[in-house]
Amino acid sequence: MNIVFIINDPYANNIETLYAELSAEPENIITVVVCDRVGHSFSPAVPALEIAAVLADKGIPHIIYCADFDIEALKPDYIFTSNPYDIYIDDKLSSDKLSAIGRLIHVSYGAALIHWSGDYRVLAENPYLERASMVFTESAQLYRDRINFIPVGYLKLDSYAYYGRQFTRFDRKAIAWKPRWTGADRVNFISYAQSLFDVVKKNNLILNLIAHPLLFVSLSQEEGMEEGINLLNLMKNDECVRFVLGADFLDDVLGSDILVSDISSTMAEFMFTEKPVIFTGGMADLNKVGEAVMSACYKISDGDALKKKIESLLEGKDPLMSNRRGVYNWLFDGHEKVSVATRIKNILKDGLGD
């Protein structure tokens, strides 16, 4: 097989095991092309050199895209892109152009917990998804009406489930926090941040704050957020708080003892550990995956309730423990022996005969 990967984000954990499986077969020709992620006011740019550094650290050979680079000359059977949105990539690498060169492929980076409706309808109408020959997804419970969507399991967690990668081991109990900090949720952010900081200090815990690059920028643009910014600065200088960034953030997240999160695919990923999840969000139009995940989560609505729930869990009071058992494997097509990367490789081989 002749395969081109076009990478324009730094999260190599979604191709690492797949690249290893494909490149292990000498008859396969694998080319990894790194390009800039185009930035917008709502999502920062990422230079190709930064992404290339991540791939180099993973031992993945690559080339950096330039304007005169001719992908068509490679004559690829398949073209994988790390991002399914044309707005984040050079126009010369847009999905309409790539799909005319080879079979366009994408692997989902995180399980959707909500329906593509309302404000999220734009996701369903993304033209990339119509042009793609195959979109590999995490669960058979998702996108059943789309014939080019193929459930294979959670490639993002493949290295932990099948290749022996270990979570971070902390020297004391740790809480991972994935806050939502946009729009009206900025107010809740302050409430939960203070409560988490208080309970972490009181119980000598570690707080792994999964920090979006635009976190400080977003808060600074909203009036009345000085308290939140001051609190974040205080947390940044405290030895109990770790700001988790970068391509390997899941090492720290999955190594934590409790996840506190608003609606996020990280909630589904944490189900792999079968450890407690506390949901701090409001109403959401949940799909089947979201409903299953939420049924195994504790739901709280204010900072005081969050503190009480964390301290209760630290005491070993965990009535939802049995709800979490088996949820991940049921939702995400867990297989005892065959990795997700191997499943994808086999589908690609079969596809060449079509």
Coordinates of C-alpha atoms in Angstrom, one line a residue, residues 37-275:
R37 CA -2.2 24.4 11.2
V38 CA -4.0 27.5 10.1
G39 CA -5.1 29.6 13.0
H40 CA -8.3 31.6 13.7
S41 CA -9.5 33.8 16.6
F42 CA -11.2 30.7 18.1
S43 CA -8.3 28.3 17.6
P44 CA -4.6 29.0 17.6
A45 CA -2.2 28.3 14.7
V46 CA 0.4 25.6 15.2
P47 CA 3.6 25.9 13.1
A48 CA 4.8 22.8 11.2
L49 CA 8.1 22.9 13.1
E50 CA 6.4 22.4 16.4
I51 CA 4.4 19.4 15.1
A52 CA 7.6 18.0 13.5
A53 CA 9.3 18.1 16.9
V54 CA 6.6 15.9 18.3
L55 CA 6.9 13.4 15.5
A56 CA 10.7 13.4 15.8
D57 CA 10.3 12.6 19.5
K58 CA 8.1 9.6 18.6
G59 CA 10.6 8.4 16.0
I60 CA 8.3 9.0 13.1
P61 CA 10.2 10.1 9.9
H62 CA 8.5 13.0 8.2
I63 CA 9.0 15.8 5.7
I64 CA 7.8 19.4 6.1
Y65 CA 5.3 20.6 3.5
C66 CA 6.3 23.5 1.2
A67 CA 4.4 25.2 -1.6
D68 CA 6.0 23.3 -4.5
F69 CA 5.6 19.9 -2.8
D70 CA 3.6 17.6 -5.2
I71 CA 1.6 15.0 -3.3
E72 CA 0.0 13.7 -6.5
A73 CA 3.5 12.6 -7.7
L74 CA 3.6 10.2 -4.8
K75 CA 0.5 8.3 -6.3
P76 CA -1.0 7.4 -3.0
D77 CA -3.6 4.8 -2.6
Y78 CA -4.8 6.4 0.7
I79 CA -4.4 9.9 2.1
F80 CA -4.9 10.3 5.9
T81 CA -5.4 13.7 7.4
S82 CA -5.1 14.4 11.1
N83 CA -7.9 17.0 11.0
P84 CA -11.2 16.8 9.1
Y85 CA -11.7 20.6 8.6
D86 CA -10.5 22.5 5.6
I87 CA -10.4 25.8 7.5
Y88 CA -7.3 24.6 9.4
I89 CA -5.1 23.6 6.4
D90 CA -3.5 25.2 3.4
D91 CA -6.0 25.5 0.5
K92 CA -3.7 23.4 -1.7
L93 CA -4.3 20.5 0.8
S94 CA -8.1 20.9 1.1
S95 CA -10.3 17.9 1.0
D96 CA -11.7 18.5 -2.5
K97 CA -8.1 18.5 -3.9
L98 CA -6.9 15.5 -1.9
S99 CA -9.9 13.4 -2.6
A100 CA -9.1 13.8 -6.4
I101 CA -5.6 12.3 -5.8
G102 CA -6.3 9.3 -3.5
R103 CA -8.8 7.9 -1.2
L104 CA -9.3 10.4 1.6
I105 CA -9.2 8.9 5.1
H106 CA -9.7 10.3 8.6
V107 CA -9.5 8.7 12.0
S108 CA -11.7 10.4 14.6
Y109 CA -9.7 11.9 17.5
G110 CA -12.4 11.8 20.2
A111 CA -15.8 10.2 20.7
A112 CA -18.7 12.6 20.3
L113 CA -21.0 12.5 23.3
I114 CA -23.7 14.8 21.8
H115 CA -25.8 14.9 18.7
W116 CA -24.7 17.0 15.8
S117 CA -27.6 19.4 16.3
G118 CA -28.2 23.0 17.2
D119 CA -24.9 24.9 17.4
Y120 CA -23.2 21.7 16.4
R121 CA -25.1 21.2 13.2
V122 CA -22.2 22.6 11.3
L123 CA -20.2 19.5 12.1
A124 CA -22.7 17.3 10.3
E125 CA -22.6 19.5 7.3
N126 CA -18.8 19.5 7.0
P127 CA -18.0 18.8 3.3
Y128 CA -14.8 16.9 4.2
L129 CA -17.0 14.1 5.6
E130 CA -18.8 13.7 2.3
R131 CA -15.6 13.6 0.3
A132 CA -13.8 11.1 2.6
S133 CA -13.8 7.5 1.4
M134 CA -13.6 6.3 5.0
V135 CA -13.9 7.9 8.4
F136 CA -12.9 5.5 11.2
T137 CA -14.9 6.1 14.3
E138 CA -14.7 4.8 17.9
S139 CA -18.1 3.2 18.3
A140 CA -20.8 1.4 16.4
Q141 CA -23.2 3.5 18.5
L142 CA -22.3 6.6 16.5
Y143 CA -23.2 7.8 13.0
R144 CA -25.2 4.8 11.9
D145 CA -26.7 6.7 9.0
R146 CA -23.3 7.4 7.4
I147 CA -22.2 4.6 5.1
N148 CA -18.6 5.8 4.9
F149 CA -18.2 5.9 8.7
I150 CA -16.6 2.7 10.0
P151 CA -16.4 1.8 13.7
V152 CA -13.1 0.3 14.7
G153 CA -12.4 1.3 18.3
Y154 CA -10.5 4.0 20.1
L155 CA -7.2 4.5 18.2
K156 CA -6.2 7.3 20.5
L157 CA -6.0 4.8 23.4
D158 CA -4.5 2.0 21.3
S159 CA -1.0 2.3 22.9
Y160 CA -2.4 1.8 26.4
A161 CA -4.8 -1.0 25.5
Y162 CA -2.6 -3.1 23.3
Y163 CA 1.0 -1.9 23.2
G164 CA 2.0 -1.6 26.9
R165 CA 2.1 2.1 27.3
Q166 CA 1.8 3.1 31.0
F167 CA -0.1 6.0 32.6
T168 CA 1.8 8.5 34.8
R169 CA 2.3 7.3 38.3
F170 CA 1.9 10.0 40.9
D171 CA 3.3 10.0 44.4
R172 CA -0.1 10.9 45.9
K173 CA -3.8 11.0 44.9
A174 CA -4.4 13.1 41.7
I175 CA -7.4 14.8 40.2
A176 CA -7.6 15.6 36.5
W177 CA -9.8 18.6 35.5
K178 CA -11.1 19.3 32.0
P179 CA -13.0 22.6 32.3
R180 CA -15.2 24.3 29.8
W181 CA -14.3 27.9 29.8
T182 CA -16.1 29.5 26.9
G183 CA -19.3 31.6 26.9
A184 CA -21.5 31.3 30.0
D185 CA -19.3 28.5 31.3
R186 CA -16.7 31.0 32.3
V187 CA -18.7 31.8 35.5
N188 CA -18.8 28.2 36.5
F189 CA -15.1 27.9 35.7
I190 CA -14.3 30.3 38.6
S191 CA -16.6 28.5 41.0
Y192 CA -15.2 25.1 40.3
A193 CA -11.6 26.3 40.1
Q194 CA -11.8 27.7 43.6
S195 CA -13.5 24.6 45.0
L196 CA -10.9 22.3 43.4
F197 CA -8.0 24.4 44.6
D198 CA -9.4 24.3 48.1
V199 CA -10.0 20.6 48.3
V200 CA -6.6 19.9 46.7
K201 CA -4.8 22.0 49.2
K202 CA -6.8 20.6 52.2
N203 CA -6.1 17.0 51.2
N204 CA -2.6 17.4 49.8
L205 CA -3.6 16.2 46.3
I206 CA -2.3 16.8 42.8
L207 CA -4.5 18.8 40.4
N208 CA -3.8 18.0 36.7
L209 CA -5.5 21.0 34.9
I210 CA -5.9 20.1 31.3
A211 CA -5.3 23.6 30.0
H212 CA -6.4 24.8 26.6
P213 CA -3.9 27.2 24.9
L214 CA -6.6 29.9 24.8
L215 CA -7.7 29.6 28.4
F216 CA -6.0 32.8 29.7
V217 CA -6.9 34.6 26.5
S218 CA -10.6 33.7 26.8
L219 CA -10.9 34.8 30.4
S220 CA -9.1 38.0 29.8
Q221 CA -11.6 39.0 27.0
E222 CA -14.5 38.8 29.4
E223 CA -15.4 41.6 31.8
G224 CA -15.4 40.6 35.5
M225 CA -13.0 37.7 35.0
E226 CA -10.2 39.3 37.0
E227 CA -10.9 36.9 39.9
G228 CA -10.5 33.9 37.6
I229 CA -7.3 35.2 36.1
N230 CA -5.8 35.9 39.5
L231 CA -6.8 32.5 40.8
L232 CA -5.2 30.8 37.7
N233 CA -2.0 32.7 38.3
L234 CA -2.0 31.6 41.9
M235 CA -2.6 28.0 40.8
K236 CA 0.3 28.2 38.3
N237 CA 2.7 28.9 41.1
D238 CA 1.5 26.2 43.5
E239 CA 3.3 22.9 43.7
C240 CA 0.0 21.0 43.9
V241 CA -1.2 22.1 40.5
R242 CA 0.2 20.9 37.2
F243 CA -0.9 22.5 33.9
V244 CA -1.2 19.6 31.5
L245 CA -0.3 20.4 27.9
G246 CA 1.1 18.8 24.8
A247 CA 0.7 15.6 22.8
D248 CA 1.1 13.2 25.7
F249 CA -1.5 14.8 28.0
L250 CA -3.4 11.5 28.3
D251 CA -0.5 10.0 30.3
D252 CA -1.3 12.4 33.2
V253 CA -5.1 12.3 32.7
L254 CA -5.4 8.5 32.7
G255 CA -3.0 8.3 35.6
S256 CA -5.2 10.5 37.8
D257 CA -7.6 9.0 40.4
I258 CA -10.6 11.1 39.6
L259 CA -11.7 13.1 36.5
V260 CA -13.7 16.3 36.9
S261 CA -15.1 17.4 33.5
D262 CA -17.7 19.3 31.6
I263 CA -18.9 17.6 28.4
S264 CA -15.9 16.2 26.6
S265 CA -14.6 13.1 24.9
T266 CA -12.1 12.9 27.8
M267 CA -14.9 11.6 29.9
A268 CA -15.3 8.6 27.5
E269 CA -11.5 8.1 27.4
F270 CA -11.3 8.0 31.2
M271 CA -13.9 5.2 31.2
F272 CA -11.0 3.0 30.1
T273 CA -9.5 3.3 33.6
E274 CA -12.9 2.5 35.3
K275 CA -12.1 5.3 37.8

